[in-house]
């Protein structure tokens, strides 16, 4: 037990590396704040095109996009964009490469969530909205989307939590996010305690969201 504490719960090491990991936590937070809205917006656009378009070729193209990026490993996608892009004349900075990779990947997951929400709205809602004089675009924006989001809010929160944890792959392009900072600190102190501290910081960051998610799911189940 003493060896376990010394190697994973060493308070002296925690105190030594905490400022460095705090910088990594900040990177994780702002990176999440960047990629989650972008992915959600792209996913909503995909879901609207998939459910509202009558063009079969477009729907099948979107289905192919969604299936492909849900199956393709996001880590490999980021490596291809950042390290393979220059061979195609596409040289992106670290933040731009990470944002692009996350949007391409996360949009496919958000699209499936939004699609389920849109398809869960009764068809009569659109007809009722149009009968009040709203245009189709206004009816979608003011009536369809708010109801769809309410239908799948727990799934949106759950997916966003997964995105926060997935930001750790940004370390492959040397972005100093939390897990990268922990591994760098581990190599300096020759002790795995920084990685455990990073896990505890992830827990502190995401625990309120998981509790909120639990309440949302319980509320949905009760309805």
XYZ file of C-alpha atoms in Angstrom:
223
model
C 0.000 0.000 0.000
C 2.827 2.405 0.804
C 4.406 1.800 -2.614
C 1.049 2.459 -4.275
C 0.692 5.771 -2.446
C 4.261 6.831 -3.226
C 3.854 6.076 -6.925
C 0.323 7.310 -7.602
C -0.805 9.511 -4.714
C 2.421 11.254 -3.736
C 1.321 14.590 -2.251
C 4.773 16.120 -2.563
C 4.802 15.381 -6.270
C 1.246 16.684 -6.563
C 2.283 19.997 -5.030
C 5.342 20.183 -7.269
C 3.592 19.590 -10.585
C 0.189 21.145 -9.879
C 0.968 24.578 -11.443
C 2.187 22.881 -14.621
C -0.912 20.679 -14.811
C -3.128 23.684 -14.143
C -1.822 25.237 -17.367
C -2.645 21.996 -19.151
C -6.149 22.009 -17.670
C -6.705 25.516 -18.987
C -5.668 24.361 -22.467
C -8.135 21.466 -22.232
C -10.936 23.837 -21.190
C -10.461 26.414 -23.937
C -9.884 23.727 -26.548
C -13.146 22.050 -25.514
C -14.912 25.424 -25.601
C -13.689 25.802 -29.190
C -14.376 22.377 -30.673
C -17.679 21.491 -28.950
C -19.714 24.416 -30.383
C -18.108 23.964 -33.805
C -18.857 20.239 -33.842
C -22.402 20.740 -32.550
C -23.153 23.438 -35.137
C -21.779 21.294 -37.967
C -23.697 18.279 -36.662
C -26.943 20.255 -36.528
C -26.415 21.438 -40.115
C -25.823 17.845 -41.234
C -28.905 16.607 -39.378
C -31.108 19.324 -40.866
C -29.877 18.569 -44.375
C -30.400 14.848 -43.782
C -33.943 15.163 -42.448
C -35.247 18.104 -44.455
C -33.772 17.514 -47.905
C -35.756 15.559 -50.490
C -32.678 14.922 -52.649
C -31.760 11.282 -52.328
C -28.172 11.746 -53.518
C -27.593 14.355 -50.821
C -29.040 12.189 -48.070
C -26.943 9.195 -49.100
C -23.813 11.377 -49.282
C -24.441 12.652 -45.763
C -25.075 9.140 -44.466
C -21.764 8.063 -46.009
C -19.977 11.006 -44.368
C -21.488 10.277 -40.962
C -20.750 6.561 -41.098
C -17.195 7.109 -42.298
C -16.149 9.591 -39.625
C -17.885 7.687 -36.839
C -15.822 4.637 -37.791
C -12.518 6.397 -38.567
C -10.145 6.765 -35.568
C -9.926 10.454 -34.591
C -6.274 10.103 -33.595
C -5.354 8.869 -37.083
C -7.477 11.641 -38.585
C -5.553 14.280 -36.644
C -2.218 12.769 -37.684
C -3.269 12.779 -41.342
C -4.423 16.396 -41.211
C -1.436 17.800 -39.322
C 1.419 15.688 -40.683
C -0.061 14.657 -44.037
C -1.659 17.968 -44.973
C 1.608 19.677 -46.026
C 2.118 16.995 -48.705
C -1.151 18.213 -50.244
C -0.344 21.894 -49.808
C -2.499 22.186 -46.664
C -0.244 23.349 -43.837
C -2.234 24.118 -40.713
C -1.186 25.268 -37.276
C -1.737 23.051 -34.272
C -4.977 24.677 -33.157
C -6.432 24.751 -36.672
C -5.504 21.104 -37.295
C -7.016 19.970 -34.001
C -10.166 22.025 -34.593
C -10.599 20.628 -38.110
C -10.072 17.042 -36.996
C -12.511 17.425 -34.117
C -15.155 19.097 -36.267
C -14.962 16.382 -38.914
C -15.181 13.652 -36.280
C -17.573 15.176 -33.762
C -19.987 16.538 -36.352
C -20.836 12.959 -37.317
C -21.758 12.055 -33.723
C -23.679 15.253 -33.087
C -25.481 14.765 -36.409
C -26.849 11.409 -35.271
C -27.980 12.899 -31.961
C -29.703 15.851 -33.628
C -31.238 13.587 -36.276
C -32.882 11.512 -33.570
C -34.171 14.685 -31.944
C -35.543 16.099 -35.189
C -37.241 12.855 -36.126
C -38.781 12.728 -32.642
C -40.710 15.960 -33.222
C -44.273 15.298 -34.346
C -44.879 16.123 -38.006
C -47.870 18.210 -37.049
C -45.574 20.718 -35.333
C -44.152 21.883 -38.637
C -47.598 22.111 -40.227
C -48.934 24.059 -37.256
C -45.991 26.464 -37.401
C -46.450 27.041 -41.121
C -50.171 27.673 -40.620
C -49.325 30.640 -38.371
C -47.571 32.360 -41.260
C -43.990 31.338 -40.506
C -41.721 30.522 -43.415
C -40.199 27.050 -43.540
C -36.843 28.404 -42.337
C -38.490 30.260 -39.456
C -40.502 27.182 -38.494
C -37.349 25.072 -38.433
C -35.428 27.640 -36.384
C -38.155 28.623 -33.926
C -40.193 25.439 -33.573
C -38.401 22.345 -34.845
C -34.862 22.887 -33.519
C -35.810 23.915 -29.935
C -38.025 20.841 -29.538
C -35.378 18.579 -31.051
C -32.700 19.896 -28.687
C -34.978 19.392 -25.698
C -35.649 15.806 -26.813
C -31.968 14.862 -26.923
C -30.390 17.214 -24.376
C -28.991 14.348 -22.232
C -27.379 12.802 -25.304
C -25.845 16.152 -26.282
C -24.377 16.600 -22.804
C -23.052 13.032 -22.755
C -21.438 13.457 -26.155
C -19.855 16.743 -25.079
C -18.345 15.060 -22.013
C -16.737 12.486 -24.298
C -15.348 15.289 -26.460
C -13.672 16.892 -23.431
C -11.926 13.608 -22.650
C -11.034 13.144 -26.312
C -9.079 16.420 -26.352
C -6.202 14.378 -24.918
C -5.370 13.268 -28.475
C -4.207 16.840 -29.152
C -0.993 15.823 -27.412
C 0.025 14.027 -30.619
C 0.693 17.442 -32.194
C 2.432 18.655 -29.011
C -0.432 20.794 -27.747
C 0.102 21.201 -23.984
C -3.308 19.898 -22.868
C -3.776 18.253 -19.475
C -2.626 14.720 -20.278
C 0.389 15.977 -22.223
C 1.337 18.189 -19.274
C 1.006 15.205 -16.940
C 3.257 13.017 -19.074
C 5.850 15.788 -19.340
C 5.792 16.198 -15.558
C 6.075 12.435 -15.087
C 9.252 12.377 -17.153
C 10.740 15.069 -14.916
C 9.881 13.602 -11.516
C 10.234 9.931 -12.526
C 6.923 9.170 -10.825
C 3.460 8.394 -12.298
C 1.701 10.556 -9.712
C 1.244 13.454 -12.213
C -0.870 11.202 -14.438
C -3.067 10.281 -11.475
C -3.366 13.959 -10.567
C -4.451 14.693 -14.151
C -7.128 12.011 -13.818
C -8.351 13.614 -10.593
C -8.481 17.008 -12.320
C -10.523 15.502 -15.172
C -12.820 14.040 -12.528
C -13.240 17.397 -10.791
C -13.950 19.087 -14.132
C -16.462 16.542 -15.435
C -18.156 15.319 -12.257
C -20.692 18.205 -12.149
C -21.563 17.564 -15.796
C -22.059 13.843 -15.203
C -24.326 14.575 -12.231
C -26.334 16.997 -14.364
C -26.483 14.368 -17.100
C -27.831 11.856 -14.599
C -30.607 14.250 -13.578
C -31.490 14.944 -17.201
C -31.715 11.231 -17.973
C -33.827 10.613 -14.869
C -36.159 13.464 -15.876
C -36.480 12.095 -19.403
C -37.191 8.600 -18.095
C -39.887 9.947 -15.765
C -41.629 11.607 -18.707
